[in-house]
mmCIF file with all atom_site columns, C-alpha atoms in Angstrom:
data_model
loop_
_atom_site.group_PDB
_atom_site.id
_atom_site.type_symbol
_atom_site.label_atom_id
_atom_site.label_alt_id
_atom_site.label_comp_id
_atom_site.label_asym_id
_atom_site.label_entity_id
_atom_site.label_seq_id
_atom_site.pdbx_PDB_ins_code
_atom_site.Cartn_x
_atom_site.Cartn_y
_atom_site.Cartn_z
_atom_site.occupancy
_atom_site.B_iso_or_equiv
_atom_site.pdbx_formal_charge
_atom_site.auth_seq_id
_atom_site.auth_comp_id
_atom_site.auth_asym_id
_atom_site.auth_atom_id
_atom_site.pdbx_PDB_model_num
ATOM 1  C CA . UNK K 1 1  ? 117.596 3.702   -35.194 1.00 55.00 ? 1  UNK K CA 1
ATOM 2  C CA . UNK K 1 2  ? 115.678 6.122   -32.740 1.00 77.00 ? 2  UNK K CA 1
ATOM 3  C CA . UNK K 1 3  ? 116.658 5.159   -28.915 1.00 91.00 ? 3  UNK K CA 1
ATOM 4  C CA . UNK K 1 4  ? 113.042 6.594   -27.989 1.00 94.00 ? 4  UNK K CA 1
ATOM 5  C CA . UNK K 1 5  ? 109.692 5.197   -28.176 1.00 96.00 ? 5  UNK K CA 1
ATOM 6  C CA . UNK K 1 6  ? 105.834 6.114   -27.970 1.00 98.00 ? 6  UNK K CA 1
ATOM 7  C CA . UNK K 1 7  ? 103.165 4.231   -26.686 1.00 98.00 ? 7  UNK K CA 1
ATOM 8  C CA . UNK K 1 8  ? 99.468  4.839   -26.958 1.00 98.00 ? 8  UNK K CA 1
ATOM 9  C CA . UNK K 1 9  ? 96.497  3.150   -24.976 1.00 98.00 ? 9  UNK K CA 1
ATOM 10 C CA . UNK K 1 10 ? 98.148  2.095   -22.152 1.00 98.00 ? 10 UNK K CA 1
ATOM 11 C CA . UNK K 1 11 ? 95.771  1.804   -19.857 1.00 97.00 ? 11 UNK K CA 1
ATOM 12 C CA . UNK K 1 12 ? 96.900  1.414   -16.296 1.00 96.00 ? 12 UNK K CA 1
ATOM 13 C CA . UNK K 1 13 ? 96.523  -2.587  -16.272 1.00 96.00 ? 13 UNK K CA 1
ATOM 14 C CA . UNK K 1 14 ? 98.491  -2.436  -19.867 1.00 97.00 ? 14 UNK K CA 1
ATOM 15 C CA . UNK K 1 15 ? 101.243 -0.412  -18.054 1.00 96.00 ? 15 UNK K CA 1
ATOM 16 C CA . UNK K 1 16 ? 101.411 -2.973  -14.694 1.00 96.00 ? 16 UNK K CA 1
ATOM 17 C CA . UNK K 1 17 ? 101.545 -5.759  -17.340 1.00 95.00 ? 17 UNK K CA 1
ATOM 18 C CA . UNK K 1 18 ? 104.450 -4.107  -19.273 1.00 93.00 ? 18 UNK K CA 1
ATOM 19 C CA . UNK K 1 19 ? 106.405 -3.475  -15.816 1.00 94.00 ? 19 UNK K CA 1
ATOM 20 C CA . UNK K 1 20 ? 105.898 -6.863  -14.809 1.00 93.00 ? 20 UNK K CA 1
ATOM 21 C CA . UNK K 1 21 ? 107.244 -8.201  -18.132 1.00 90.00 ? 21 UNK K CA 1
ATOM 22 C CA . UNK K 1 22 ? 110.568 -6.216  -18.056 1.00 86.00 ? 22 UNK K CA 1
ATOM 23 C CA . UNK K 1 23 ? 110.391 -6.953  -14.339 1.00 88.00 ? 23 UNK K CA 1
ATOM 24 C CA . UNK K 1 24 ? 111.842 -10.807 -15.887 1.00 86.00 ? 24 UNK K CA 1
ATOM 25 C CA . UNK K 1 25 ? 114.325 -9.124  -17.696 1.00 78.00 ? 25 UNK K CA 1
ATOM 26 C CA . UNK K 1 26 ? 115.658 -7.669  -14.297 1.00 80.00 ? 26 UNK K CA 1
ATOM 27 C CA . UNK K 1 27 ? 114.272 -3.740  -15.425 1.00 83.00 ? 27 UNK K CA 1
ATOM 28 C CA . UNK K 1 28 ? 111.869 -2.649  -12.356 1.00 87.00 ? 28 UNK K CA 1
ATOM 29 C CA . UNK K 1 29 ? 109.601 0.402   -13.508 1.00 90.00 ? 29 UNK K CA 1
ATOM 30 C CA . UNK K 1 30 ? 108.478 1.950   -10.035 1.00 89.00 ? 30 UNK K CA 1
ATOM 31 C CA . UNK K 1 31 ? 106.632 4.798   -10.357 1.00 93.00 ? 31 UNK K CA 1
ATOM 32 C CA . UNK K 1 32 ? 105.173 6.631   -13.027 1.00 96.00 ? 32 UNK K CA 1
ATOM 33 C CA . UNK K 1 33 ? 108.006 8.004   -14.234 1.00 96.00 ? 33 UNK K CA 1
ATOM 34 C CA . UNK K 1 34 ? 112.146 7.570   -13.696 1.00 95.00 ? 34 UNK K CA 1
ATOM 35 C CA . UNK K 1 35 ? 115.301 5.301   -14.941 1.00 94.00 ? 35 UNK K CA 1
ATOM 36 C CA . UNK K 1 36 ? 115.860 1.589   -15.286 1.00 91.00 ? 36 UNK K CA 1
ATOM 37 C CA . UNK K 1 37 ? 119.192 0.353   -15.402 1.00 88.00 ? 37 UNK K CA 1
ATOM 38 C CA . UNK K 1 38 ? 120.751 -2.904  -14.896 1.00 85.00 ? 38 UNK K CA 1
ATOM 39 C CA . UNK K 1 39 ? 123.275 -4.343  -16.177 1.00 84.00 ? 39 UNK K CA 1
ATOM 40 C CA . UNK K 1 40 ? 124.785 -2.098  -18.775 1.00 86.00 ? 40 UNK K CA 1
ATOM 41 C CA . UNK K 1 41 ? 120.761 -1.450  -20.439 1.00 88.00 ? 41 UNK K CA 1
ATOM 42 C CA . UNK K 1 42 ? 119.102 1.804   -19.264 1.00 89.00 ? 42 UNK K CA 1
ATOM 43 C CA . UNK K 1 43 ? 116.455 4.022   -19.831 1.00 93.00 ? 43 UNK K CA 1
ATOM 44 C CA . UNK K 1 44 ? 114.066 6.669   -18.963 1.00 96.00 ? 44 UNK K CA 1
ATOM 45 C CA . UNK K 1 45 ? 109.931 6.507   -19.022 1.00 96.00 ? 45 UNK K CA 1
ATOM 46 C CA . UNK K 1 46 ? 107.195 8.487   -18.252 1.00 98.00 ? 46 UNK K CA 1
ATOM 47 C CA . UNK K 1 47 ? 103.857 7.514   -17.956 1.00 98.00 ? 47 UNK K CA 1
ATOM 48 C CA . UNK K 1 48 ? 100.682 9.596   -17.944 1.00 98.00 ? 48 UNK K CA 1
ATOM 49 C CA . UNK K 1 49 ? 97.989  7.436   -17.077 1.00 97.00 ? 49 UNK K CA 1
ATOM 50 C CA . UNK K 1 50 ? 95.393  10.358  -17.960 1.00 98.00 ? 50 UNK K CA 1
ATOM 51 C CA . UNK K 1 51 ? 96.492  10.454  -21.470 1.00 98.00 ? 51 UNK K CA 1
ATOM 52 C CA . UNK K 1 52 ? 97.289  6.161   -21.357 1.00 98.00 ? 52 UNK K CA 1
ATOM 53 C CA . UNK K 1 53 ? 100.740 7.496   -23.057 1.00 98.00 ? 53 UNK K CA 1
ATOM 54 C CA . UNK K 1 54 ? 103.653 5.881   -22.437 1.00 98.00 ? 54 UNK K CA 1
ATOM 55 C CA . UNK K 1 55 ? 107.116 7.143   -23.343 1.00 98.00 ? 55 UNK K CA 1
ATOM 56 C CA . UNK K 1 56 ? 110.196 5.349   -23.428 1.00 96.00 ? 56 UNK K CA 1
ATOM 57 C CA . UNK K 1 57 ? 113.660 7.443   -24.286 1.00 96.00 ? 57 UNK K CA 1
ATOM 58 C CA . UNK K 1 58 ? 117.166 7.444   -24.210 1.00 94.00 ? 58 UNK K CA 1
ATOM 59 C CA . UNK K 1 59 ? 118.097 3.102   -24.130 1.00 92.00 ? 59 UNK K CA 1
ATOM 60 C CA . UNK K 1 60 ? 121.956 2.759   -24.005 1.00 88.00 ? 60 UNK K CA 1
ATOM 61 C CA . UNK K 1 61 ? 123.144 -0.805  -24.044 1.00 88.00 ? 61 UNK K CA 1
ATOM 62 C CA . UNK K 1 62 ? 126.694 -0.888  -22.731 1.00 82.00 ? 62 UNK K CA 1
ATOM 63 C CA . UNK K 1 63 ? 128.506 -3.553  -21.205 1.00 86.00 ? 63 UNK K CA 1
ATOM 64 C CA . UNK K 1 64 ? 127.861 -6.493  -19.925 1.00 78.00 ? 64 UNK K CA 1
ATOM 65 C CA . UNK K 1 65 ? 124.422 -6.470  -21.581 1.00 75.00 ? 65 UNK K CA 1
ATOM 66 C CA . UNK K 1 66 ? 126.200 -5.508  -25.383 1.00 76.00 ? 66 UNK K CA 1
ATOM 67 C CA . UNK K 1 67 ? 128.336 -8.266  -24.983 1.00 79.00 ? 67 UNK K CA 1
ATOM 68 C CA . UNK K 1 68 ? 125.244 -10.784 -24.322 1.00 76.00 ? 68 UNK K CA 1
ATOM 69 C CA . UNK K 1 69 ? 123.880 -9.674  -27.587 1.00 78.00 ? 69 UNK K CA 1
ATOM 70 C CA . UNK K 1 70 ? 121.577 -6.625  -26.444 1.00 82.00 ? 70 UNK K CA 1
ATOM 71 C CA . UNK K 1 71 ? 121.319 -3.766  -28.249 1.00 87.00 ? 71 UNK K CA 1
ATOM 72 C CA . UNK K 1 72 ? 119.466 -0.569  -28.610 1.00 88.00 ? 72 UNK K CA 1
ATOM 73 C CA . UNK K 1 73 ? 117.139 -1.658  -30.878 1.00 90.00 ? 73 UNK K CA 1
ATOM 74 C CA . UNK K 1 74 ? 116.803 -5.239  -29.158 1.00 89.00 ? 74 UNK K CA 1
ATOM 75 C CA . UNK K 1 75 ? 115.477 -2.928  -26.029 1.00 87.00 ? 75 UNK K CA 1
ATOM 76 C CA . UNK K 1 76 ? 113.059 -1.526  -27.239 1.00 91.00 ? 76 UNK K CA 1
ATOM 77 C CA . UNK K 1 77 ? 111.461 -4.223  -29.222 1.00 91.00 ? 77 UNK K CA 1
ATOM 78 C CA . UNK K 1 78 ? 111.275 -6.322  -26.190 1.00 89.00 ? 78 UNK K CA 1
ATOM 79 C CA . UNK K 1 79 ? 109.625 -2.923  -24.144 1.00 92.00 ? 79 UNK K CA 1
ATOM 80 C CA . UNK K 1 80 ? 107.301 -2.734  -27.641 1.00 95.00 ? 80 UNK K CA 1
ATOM 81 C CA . UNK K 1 81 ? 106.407 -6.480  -27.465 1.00 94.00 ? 81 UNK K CA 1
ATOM 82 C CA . UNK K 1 82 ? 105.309 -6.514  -24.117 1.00 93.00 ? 82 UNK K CA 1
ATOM 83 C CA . UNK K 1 83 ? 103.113 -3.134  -24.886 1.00 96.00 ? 83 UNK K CA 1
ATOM 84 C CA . UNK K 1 84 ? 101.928 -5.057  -27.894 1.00 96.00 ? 84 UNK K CA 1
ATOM 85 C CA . UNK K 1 85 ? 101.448 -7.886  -25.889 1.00 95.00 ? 85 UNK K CA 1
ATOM 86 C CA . UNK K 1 86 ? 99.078  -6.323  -23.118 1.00 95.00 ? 86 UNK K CA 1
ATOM 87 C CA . UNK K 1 87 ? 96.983  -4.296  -25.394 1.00 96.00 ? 87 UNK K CA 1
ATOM 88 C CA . UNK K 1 88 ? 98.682  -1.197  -26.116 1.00 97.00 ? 88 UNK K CA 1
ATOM 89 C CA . UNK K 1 89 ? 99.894  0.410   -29.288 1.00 97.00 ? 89 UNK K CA 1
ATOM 90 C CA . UNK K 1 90 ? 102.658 1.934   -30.681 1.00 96.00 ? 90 UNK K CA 1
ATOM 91 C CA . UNK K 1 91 ? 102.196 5.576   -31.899 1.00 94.00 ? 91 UNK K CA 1
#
């Protein structure tokens, strides 16, 4: 499975919704673009709030998080249901 993804009409409140909800997870998004890492997950995103695109690439799981069950995949479906989940879509 891809370690990328693509996310379409993600309006500015969308994309503060999505970076609160991986906020729980212990992944802070500040900016518009950069890396999240914590605990063995990380990732880099780019936003472009004039397009409402939001990109998601290169999610490594490595340990600890591997060993509590995370994996790439797991990643990104959480980042794509809280996109999903605050009214954006996956392209």
């Amino acid at each position: 499975m891809s370690n990328n993804a693509r996310y379409v009409k993600v309006s500015t409140d969308v994309f503060n919704a999505v970076a609160t909800q991986l906020k729980k997870f212990g992944l802070e998004i500040t900016g518009k673009q950069g890396n999240i890492s914590k605990m063995g997950v990380s990732a880099d995103y780019k936003y472009d709030e004039a397009t409402e695109v939001l990109e998601i690439s290169n999610v490594e799981v490595g340990m600890p998080a591997s060993f509590a069950g995370f994996s790439t995949e797991k990643v990104i479906a959480q980042i794509t249901d809280a996109v999903l989940g605050s009214g954006g879509e996956k392209a």
